[in-house]
mmCIF file of C-alpha atoms and ligand atoms in Angstrom:
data_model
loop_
_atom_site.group_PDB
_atom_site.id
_atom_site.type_symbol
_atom_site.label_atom_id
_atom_site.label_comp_id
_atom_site.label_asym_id
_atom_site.label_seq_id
_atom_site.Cartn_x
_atom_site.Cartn_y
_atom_site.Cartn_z
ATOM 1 C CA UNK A 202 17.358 338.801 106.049
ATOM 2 C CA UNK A 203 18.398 338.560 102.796
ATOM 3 C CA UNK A 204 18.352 341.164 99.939
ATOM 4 C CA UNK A 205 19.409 341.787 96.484
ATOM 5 C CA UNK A 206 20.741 345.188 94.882
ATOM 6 C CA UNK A 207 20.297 345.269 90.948
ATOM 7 C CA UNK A 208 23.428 347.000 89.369
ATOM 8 C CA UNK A 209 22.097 348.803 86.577
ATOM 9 C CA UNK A 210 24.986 348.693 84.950
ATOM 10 C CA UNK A 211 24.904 344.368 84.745
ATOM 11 C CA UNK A 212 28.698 344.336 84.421
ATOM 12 C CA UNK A 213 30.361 344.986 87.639
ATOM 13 C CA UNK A 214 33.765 345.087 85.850
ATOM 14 C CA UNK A 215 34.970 342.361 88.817
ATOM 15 C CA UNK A 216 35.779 339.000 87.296
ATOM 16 C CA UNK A 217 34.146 337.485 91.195
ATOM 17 C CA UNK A 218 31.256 337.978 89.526
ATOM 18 C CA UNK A 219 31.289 335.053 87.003
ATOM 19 C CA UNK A 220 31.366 333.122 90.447
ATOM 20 C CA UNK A 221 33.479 330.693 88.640
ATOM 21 C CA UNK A 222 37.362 330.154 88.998
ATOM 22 C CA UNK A 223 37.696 329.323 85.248
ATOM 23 C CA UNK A 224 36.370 331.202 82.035
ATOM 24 C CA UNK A 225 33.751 329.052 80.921
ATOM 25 C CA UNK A 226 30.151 330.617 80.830
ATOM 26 C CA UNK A 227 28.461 327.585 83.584
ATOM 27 C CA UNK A 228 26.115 328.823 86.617
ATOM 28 C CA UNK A 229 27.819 330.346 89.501
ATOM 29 C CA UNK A 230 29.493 327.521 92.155
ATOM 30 C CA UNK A 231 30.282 327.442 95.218
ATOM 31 C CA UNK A 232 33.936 328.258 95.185
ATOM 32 C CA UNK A 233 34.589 328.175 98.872
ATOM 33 C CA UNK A 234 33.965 325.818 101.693
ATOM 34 C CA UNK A 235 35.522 328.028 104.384
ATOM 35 C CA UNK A 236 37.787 331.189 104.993
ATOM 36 C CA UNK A 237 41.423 331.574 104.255
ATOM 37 C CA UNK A 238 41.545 334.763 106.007
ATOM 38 C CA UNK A 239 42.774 334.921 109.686
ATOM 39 C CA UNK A 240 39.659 336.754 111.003
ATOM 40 C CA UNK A 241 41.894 337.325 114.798
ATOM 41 C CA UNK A 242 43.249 340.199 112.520
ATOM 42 C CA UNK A 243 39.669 341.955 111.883
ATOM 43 C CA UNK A 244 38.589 341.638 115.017
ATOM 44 C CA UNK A 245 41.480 343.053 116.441
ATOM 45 C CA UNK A 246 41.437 346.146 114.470
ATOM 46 C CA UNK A 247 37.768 346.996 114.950
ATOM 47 C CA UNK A 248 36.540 348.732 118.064
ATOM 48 C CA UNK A 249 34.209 346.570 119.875
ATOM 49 C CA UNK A 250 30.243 347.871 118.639
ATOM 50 C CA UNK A 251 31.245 348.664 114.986
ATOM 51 C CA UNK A 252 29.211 348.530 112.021
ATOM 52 C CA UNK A 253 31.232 346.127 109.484
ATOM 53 C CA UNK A 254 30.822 345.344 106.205
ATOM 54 C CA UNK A 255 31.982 342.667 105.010
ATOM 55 C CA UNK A 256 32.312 340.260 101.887
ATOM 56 C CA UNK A 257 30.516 336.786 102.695
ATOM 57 C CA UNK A 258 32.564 334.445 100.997
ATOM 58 C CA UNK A 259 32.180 331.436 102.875
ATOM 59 C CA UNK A 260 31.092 333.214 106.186
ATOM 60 C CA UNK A 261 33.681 332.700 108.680
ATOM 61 C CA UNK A 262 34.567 336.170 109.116
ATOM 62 C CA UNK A 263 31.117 337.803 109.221
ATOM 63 C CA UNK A 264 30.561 334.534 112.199
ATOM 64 C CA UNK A 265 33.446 335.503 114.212
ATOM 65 C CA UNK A 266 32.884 339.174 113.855
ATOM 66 C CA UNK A 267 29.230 338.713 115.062
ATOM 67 C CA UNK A 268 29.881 338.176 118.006
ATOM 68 C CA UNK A 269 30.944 342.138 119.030
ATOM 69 C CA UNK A 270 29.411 343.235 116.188
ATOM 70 C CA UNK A 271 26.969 344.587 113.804
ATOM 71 C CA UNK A 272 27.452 342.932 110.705
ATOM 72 C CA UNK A 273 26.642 342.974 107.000
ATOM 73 C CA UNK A 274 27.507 340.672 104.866
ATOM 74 C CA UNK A 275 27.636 341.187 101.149
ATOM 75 C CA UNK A 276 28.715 338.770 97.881
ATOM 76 C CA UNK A 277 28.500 339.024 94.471
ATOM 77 C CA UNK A 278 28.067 334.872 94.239
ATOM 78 C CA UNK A 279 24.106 333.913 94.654
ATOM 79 C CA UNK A 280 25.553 330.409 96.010
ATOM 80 C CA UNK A 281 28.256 331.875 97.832
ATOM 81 C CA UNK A 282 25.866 334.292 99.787
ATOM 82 C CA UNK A 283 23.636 331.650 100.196
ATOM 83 C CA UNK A 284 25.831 329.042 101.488
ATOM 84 C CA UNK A 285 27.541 332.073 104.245
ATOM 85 C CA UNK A 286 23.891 332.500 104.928
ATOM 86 C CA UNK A 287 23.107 328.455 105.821
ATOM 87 C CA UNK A 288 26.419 328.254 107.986
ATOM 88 C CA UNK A 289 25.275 331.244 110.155
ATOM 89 C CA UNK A 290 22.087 329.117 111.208
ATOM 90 C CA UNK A 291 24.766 326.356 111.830
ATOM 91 C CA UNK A 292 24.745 324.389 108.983
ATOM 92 C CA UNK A 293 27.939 322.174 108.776
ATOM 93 C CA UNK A 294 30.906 323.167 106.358
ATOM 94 C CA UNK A 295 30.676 322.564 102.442
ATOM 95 C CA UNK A 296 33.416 321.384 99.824
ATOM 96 C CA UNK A 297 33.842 324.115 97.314
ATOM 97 C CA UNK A 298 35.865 324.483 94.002
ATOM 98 C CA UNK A 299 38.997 325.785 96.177
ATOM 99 C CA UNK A 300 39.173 322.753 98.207
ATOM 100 C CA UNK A 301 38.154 320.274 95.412
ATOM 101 C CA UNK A 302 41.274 321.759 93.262
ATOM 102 C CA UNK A 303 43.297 321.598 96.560
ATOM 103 C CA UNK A 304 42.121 317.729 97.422
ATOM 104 C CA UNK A 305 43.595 317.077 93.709
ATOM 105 C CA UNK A 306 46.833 318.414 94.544
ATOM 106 C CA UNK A 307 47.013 316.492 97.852
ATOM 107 C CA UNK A 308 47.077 313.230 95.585
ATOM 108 C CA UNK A 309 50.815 313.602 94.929
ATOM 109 C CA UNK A 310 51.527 314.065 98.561
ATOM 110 C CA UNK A 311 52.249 310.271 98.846
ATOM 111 C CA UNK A 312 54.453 310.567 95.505
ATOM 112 C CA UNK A 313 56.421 313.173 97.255
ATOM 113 C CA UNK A 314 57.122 311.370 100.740
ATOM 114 C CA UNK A 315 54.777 313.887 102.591
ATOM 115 C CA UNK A 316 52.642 311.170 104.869
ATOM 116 C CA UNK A 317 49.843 311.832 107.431
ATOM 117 C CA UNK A 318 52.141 310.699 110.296
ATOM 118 C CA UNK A 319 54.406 313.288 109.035
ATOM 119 C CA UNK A 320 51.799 316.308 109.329
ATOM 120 C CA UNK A 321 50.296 314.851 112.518
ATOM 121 C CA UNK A 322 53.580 315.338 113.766
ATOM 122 C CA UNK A 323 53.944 318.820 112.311
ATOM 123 C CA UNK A 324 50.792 320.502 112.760
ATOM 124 C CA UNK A 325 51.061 319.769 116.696
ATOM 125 C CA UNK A 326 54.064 321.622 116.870
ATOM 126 C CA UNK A 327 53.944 324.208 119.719
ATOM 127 C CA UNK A 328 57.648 325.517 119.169
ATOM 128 C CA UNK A 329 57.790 327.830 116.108
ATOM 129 C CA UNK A 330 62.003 327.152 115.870
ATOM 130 C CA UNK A 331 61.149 323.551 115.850
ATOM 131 C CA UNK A 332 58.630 323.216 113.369
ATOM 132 C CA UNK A 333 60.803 325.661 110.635
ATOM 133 C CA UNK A 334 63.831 322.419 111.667
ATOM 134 C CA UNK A 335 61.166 320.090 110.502
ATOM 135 C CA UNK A 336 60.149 321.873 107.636
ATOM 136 C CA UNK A 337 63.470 322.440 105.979
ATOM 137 C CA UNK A 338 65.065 318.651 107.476
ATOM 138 C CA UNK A 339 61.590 316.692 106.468
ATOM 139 C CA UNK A 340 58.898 318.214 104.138
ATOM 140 C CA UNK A 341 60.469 320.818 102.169
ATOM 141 C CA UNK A 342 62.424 318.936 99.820
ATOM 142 C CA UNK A 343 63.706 319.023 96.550
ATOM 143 C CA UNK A 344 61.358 316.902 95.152
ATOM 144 C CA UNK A 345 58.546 319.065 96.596
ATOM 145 C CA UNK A 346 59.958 322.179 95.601
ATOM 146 C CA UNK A 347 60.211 320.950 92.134
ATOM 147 C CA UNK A 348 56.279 319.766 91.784
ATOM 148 C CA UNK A 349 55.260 322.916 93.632
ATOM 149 C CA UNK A 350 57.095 324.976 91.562
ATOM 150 C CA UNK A 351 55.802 323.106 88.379
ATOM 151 C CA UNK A 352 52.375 322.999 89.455
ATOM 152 C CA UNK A 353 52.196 326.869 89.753
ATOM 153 C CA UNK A 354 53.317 328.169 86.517
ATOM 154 C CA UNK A 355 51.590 330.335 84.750
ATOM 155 C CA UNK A 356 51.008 328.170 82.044
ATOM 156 C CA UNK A 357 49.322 325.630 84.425
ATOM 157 C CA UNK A 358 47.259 327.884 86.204
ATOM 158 C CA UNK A 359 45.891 329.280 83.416
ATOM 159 C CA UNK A 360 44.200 325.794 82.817
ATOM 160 C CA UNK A 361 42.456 326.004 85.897
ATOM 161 C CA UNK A 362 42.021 330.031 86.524
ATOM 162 C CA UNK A 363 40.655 332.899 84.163
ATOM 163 C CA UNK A 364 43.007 335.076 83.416
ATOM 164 C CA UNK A 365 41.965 338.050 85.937
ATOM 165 C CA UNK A 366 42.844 336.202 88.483
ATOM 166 C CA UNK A 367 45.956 335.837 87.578
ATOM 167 C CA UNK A 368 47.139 339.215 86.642
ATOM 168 C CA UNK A 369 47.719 341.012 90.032
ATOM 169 C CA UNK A 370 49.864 337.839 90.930
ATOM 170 C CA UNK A 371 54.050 337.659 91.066
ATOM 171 C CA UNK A 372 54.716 335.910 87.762
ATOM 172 C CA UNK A 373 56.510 333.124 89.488
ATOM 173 C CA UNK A 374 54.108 332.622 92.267
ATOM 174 C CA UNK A 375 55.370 328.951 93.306
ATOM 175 C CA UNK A 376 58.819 330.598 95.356
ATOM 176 C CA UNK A 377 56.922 333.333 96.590
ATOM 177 C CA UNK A 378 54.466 331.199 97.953
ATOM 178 C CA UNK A 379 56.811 328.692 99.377
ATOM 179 C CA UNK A 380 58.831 331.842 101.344
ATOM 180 C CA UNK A 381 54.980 332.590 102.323
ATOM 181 C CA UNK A 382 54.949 329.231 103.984
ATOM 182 C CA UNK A 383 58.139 329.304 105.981
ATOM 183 C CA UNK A 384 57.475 332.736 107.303
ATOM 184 C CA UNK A 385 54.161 331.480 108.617
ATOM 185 C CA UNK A 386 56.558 328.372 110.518
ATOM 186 C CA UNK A 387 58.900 330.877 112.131
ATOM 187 C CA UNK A 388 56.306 332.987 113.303
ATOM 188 C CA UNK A 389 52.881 330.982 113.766
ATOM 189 C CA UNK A 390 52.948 327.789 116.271
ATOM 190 C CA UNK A 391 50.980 325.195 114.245
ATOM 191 C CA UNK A 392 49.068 324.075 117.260
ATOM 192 C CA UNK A 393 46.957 327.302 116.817
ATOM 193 C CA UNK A 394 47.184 327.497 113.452
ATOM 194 C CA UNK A 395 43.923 326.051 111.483
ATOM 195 C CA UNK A 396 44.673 328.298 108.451
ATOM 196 C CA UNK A 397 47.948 326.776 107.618
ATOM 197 C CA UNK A 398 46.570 323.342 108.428
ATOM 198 C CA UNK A 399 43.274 323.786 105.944
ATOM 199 C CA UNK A 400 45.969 324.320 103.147
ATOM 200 C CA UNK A 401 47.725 320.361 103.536
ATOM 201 C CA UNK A 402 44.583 318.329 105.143
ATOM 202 C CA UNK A 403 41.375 317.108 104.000
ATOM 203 C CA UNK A 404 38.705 319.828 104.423
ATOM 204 C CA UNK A 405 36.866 317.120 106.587
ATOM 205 C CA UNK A 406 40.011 315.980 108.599
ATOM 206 C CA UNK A 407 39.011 317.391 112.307
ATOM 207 C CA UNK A 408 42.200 319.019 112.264
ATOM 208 C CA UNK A 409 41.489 321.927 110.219
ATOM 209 C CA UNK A 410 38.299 322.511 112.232
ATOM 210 C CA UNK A 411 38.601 326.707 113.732
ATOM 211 C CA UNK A 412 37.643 327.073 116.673
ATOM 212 C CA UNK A 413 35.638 330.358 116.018
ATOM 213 C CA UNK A 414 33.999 328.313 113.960
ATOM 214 C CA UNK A 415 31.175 328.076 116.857
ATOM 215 C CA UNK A 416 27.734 327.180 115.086
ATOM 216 C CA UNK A 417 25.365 329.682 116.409
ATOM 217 C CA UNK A 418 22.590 331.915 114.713
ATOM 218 C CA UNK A 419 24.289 335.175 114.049
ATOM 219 C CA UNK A 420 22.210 338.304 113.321
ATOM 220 C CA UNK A 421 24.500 339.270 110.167
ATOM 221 C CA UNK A 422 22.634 341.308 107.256
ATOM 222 C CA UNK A 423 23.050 339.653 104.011
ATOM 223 C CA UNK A 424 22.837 341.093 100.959
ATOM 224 C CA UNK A 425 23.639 339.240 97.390
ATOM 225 C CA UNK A 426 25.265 342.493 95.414
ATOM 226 C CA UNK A 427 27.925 343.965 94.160
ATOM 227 C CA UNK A 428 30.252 345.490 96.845
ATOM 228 C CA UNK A 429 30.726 348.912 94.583
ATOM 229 C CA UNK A 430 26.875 348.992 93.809
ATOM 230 C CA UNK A 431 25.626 348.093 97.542
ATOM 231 C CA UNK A 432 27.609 350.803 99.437
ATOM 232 C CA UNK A 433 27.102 353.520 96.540
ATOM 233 C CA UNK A 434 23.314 353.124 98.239
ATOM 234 C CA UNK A 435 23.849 353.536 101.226
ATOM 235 C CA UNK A 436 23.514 356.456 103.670
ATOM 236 C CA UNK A 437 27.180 358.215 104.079
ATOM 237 C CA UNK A 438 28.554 357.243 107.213
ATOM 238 C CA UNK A 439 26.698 354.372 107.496
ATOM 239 C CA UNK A 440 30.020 351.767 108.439
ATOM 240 C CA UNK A 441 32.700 352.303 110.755
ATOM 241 C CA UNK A 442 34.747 349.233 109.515
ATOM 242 C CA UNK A 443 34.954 346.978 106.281
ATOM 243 C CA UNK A 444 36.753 343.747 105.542
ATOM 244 C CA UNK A 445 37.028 343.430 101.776
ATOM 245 C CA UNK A 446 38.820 340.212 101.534
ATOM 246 C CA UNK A 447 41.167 340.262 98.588
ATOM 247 C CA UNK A 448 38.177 341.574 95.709
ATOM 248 C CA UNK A 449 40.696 343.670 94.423
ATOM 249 C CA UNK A 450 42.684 340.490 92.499
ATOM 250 C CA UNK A 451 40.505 339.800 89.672
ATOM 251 C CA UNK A 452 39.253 343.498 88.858
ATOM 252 C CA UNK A 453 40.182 345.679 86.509
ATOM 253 C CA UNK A 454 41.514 349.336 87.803
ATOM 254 C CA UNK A 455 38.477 350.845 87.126
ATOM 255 C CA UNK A 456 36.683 349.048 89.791
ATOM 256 C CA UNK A 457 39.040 349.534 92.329
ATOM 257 C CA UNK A 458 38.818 353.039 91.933
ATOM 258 C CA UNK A 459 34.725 352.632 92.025
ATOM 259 C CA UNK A 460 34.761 350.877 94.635
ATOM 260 C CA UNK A 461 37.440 353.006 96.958
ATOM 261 C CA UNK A 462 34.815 356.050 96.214
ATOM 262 C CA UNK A 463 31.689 353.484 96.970
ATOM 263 C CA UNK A 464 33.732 352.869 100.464
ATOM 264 C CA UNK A 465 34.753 356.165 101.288
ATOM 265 C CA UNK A 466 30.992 357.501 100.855
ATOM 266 C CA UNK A 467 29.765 354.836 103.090
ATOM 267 C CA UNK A 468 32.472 354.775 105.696
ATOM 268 C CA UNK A 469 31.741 356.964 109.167
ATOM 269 C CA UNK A 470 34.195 359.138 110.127
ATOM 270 C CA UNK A 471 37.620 356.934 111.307
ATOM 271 C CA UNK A 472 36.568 353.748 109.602
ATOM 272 C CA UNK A 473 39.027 351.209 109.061
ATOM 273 C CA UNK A 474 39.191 348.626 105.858
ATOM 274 C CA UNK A 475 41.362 345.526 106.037
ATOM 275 C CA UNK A 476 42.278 344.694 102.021
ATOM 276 C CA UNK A 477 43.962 341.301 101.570
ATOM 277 C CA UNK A 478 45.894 340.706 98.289
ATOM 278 C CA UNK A 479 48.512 337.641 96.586
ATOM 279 C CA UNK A 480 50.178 340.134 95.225
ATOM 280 C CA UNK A 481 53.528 341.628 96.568
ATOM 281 C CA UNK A 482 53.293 344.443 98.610
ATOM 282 C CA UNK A 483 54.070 347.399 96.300
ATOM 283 C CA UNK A 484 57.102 350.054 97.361
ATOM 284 C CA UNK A 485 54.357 352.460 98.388
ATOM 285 C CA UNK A 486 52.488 350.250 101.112
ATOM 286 C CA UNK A 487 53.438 351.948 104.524
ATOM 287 C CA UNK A 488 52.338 349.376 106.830
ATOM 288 C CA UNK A 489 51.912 345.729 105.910
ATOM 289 C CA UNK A 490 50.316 343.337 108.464
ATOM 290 C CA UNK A 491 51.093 340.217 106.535
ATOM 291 C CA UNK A 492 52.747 339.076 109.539
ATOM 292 C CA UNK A 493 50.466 338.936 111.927
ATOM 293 C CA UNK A 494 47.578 336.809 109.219
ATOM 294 C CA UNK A 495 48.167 332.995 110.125
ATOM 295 C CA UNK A 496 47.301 332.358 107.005
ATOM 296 C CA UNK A 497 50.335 331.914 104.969
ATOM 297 C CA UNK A 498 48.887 332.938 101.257
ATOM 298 C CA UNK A 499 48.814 336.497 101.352
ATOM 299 C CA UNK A 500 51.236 339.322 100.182
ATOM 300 C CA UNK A 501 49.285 341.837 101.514
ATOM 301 C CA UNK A 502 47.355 342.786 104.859
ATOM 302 C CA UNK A 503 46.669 346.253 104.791
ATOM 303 C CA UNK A 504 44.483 347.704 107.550
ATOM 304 C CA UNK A 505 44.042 351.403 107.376
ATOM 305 C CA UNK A 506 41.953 354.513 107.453
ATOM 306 C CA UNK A 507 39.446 354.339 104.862
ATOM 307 C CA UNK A 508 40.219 358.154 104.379
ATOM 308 C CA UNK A 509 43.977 357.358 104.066
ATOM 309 C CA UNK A 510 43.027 355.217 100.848
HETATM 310 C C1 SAM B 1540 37.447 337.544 97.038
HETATM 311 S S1 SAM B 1540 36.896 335.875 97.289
HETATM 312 C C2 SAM B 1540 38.301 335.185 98.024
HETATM 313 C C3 SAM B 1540 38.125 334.212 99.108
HETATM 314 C C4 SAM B 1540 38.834 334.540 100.349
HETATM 315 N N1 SAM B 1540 40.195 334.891 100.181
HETATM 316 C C5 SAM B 1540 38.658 333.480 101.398
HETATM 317 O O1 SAM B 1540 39.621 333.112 102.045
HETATM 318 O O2 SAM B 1540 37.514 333.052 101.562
HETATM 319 C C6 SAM B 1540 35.726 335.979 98.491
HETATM 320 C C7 SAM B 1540 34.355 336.267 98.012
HETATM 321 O O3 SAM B 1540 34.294 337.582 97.490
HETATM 322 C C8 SAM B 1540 33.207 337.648 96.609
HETATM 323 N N2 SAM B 1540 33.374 338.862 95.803
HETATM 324 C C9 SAM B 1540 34.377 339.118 94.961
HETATM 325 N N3 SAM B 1540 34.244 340.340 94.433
HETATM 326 C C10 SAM B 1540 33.120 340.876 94.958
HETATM 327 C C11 SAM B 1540 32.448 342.118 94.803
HETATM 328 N N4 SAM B 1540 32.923 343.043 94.004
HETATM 329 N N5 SAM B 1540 31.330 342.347 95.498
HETATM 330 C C12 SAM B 1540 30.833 341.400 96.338
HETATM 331 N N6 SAM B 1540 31.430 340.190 96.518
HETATM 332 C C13 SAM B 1540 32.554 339.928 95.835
HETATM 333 C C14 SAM B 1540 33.318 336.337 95.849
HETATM 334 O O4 SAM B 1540 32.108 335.999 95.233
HETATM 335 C C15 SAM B 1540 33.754 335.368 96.936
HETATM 336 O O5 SAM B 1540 32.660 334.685 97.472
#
């Protein structure tokens, strides 16, 4: 089922809603092929039966969580929606802008003496103490740490992103994201890892295939809306659990603070939100479950009481 909410409104003060990564005025793309969200965490904190919401994106959340429970699944992005929509009938994985801009950085692997023998090597690594040795002896180098670290500047990045996206992110986001990585080797075995391993291979190499991934028909609700506008509809208490991806980078304060009020009106008594974010935690976060996401890009986990918010 699929159904649209008008926001009266038109702007949803949420720059996700250009459903572009840059600032140019084109239709909305398809901006992801797949998840970079470790859905084990989700489905974990969610008692077994729960009403979720959660944001589409590219579906592999809302799949996995299917399968104990009742799930809607909202995005802002017609073609996103759309797309999460296809791959719960079991249509077969997309490329989207994220993993086009990420194929273009894999061309200077070669220039930087990363090879696919090296990362067959690595990303069957069982032993989390061995494959931190390999990172720091083999791949993390100086000459990688220098392109990385070039290729993320702001200046850079603001070629490619609009500038809302970048605002909730640490300034000098190529060292935080490279201490990202290595906590994800001391802690994650590779093996069982396809998060890590859709960030270096092809998005059609069969080794960043997840195997939650299973294609199946889902009964998920979709909805194309607004998160904010959607749940300010709905009956109070009508979720007991929302996954919100990381919305919050790339809208402006006033949003957040809608859509905390939108959540809090819809949420049953108890519910829990997980709320990912690439920003540093802030000194205020009590509980950050960074940790335990096996995907190595975020700064923030948070998974609390919605009333707690
Ligand atoms: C926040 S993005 C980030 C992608 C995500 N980290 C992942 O790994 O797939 C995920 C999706 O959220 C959608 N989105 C962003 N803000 C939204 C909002 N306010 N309401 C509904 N969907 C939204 C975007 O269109 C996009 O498809």
């Amino acid at each position: 089922m699929l159904k649209h909410v008008e926001n009266p409104d038109r702007s949803a003060g949420t720059r996700w809603e250009a459903g572009r990564f840059d600032a140019s005025s084109g239709p909305p793309q398809l901006l992801f092929g797949r998840m970079y969200e470790d859905s084990e965490i989700e489905a974990t904190a969610f008692p077994r039966g729960s009403r979720i919401f959660a944001i589409a994106s590219a579906g592999c959340t809302a799949i996995r969580l299917s399968v104990d429970h009742e799930v809607t699944a909202v995005d802002i992005n017609p073609v996103q929606l759309a797309y999460a929509q296809r791959r719960a009938r079991g249509a077969p994985r997309e490329t989207g802008s994220a993993e086009r801009m990420m194929r273009l950085g894999r061309n200077a692997f070669p220039l930087i003496g990363w090879t696919r023998q090296r990362f067959d090597k690595f990303f069957r690594m069982e032993d989390t103490g061995e494959q931190f040795r390999y990172w720091k002896d083999t791949l993390d180098t100086q000459r990688f740490r220098r392109a990385f670290d070039t290729a993320t500047t702001q200046a850079l990045l603001r070629l490619i992103y609009a500038r809302s996206f970048l605002e909730r992110m640490p300034r000098h986001i190529g060292p935080v994201l490279r201490a990202r990585l290595e906590r994800c080797w001391t802690l994650h075995p590779n093996a069982t890892n396809p998060y890590a391993r859709s960030l270096f291979l092809d998005s059609d190499d069969p080794l960043t295939d997840m195997p939650s991934e299973v294609a199946r028909y889902a009964p998920i609700h979709f909805a194309c809306a607004d998160a904010a506008t959607y749940l300010e509809g709905c009956t109070p208490g009508s979720f007991d659990a929302f996954t919100l991806s990381n919305i919050f980078d790339g809208a402006t304060a006033a949003y957040r603070e809608r859509l905390m009020l939108a959540m809090k009106h819809a949420a049953a008594s108890g519910a829990i939100a997980v709320i990912r974010s690439f920003a540093e935690p802030d000194a205020e976060l009590s509980q950050n479950y960074v940790s335990q996401d096996r995907s190595p890009l975020w700064g923030v986990v948070q998974v609390a009481e919605v009333e707690s918010l």
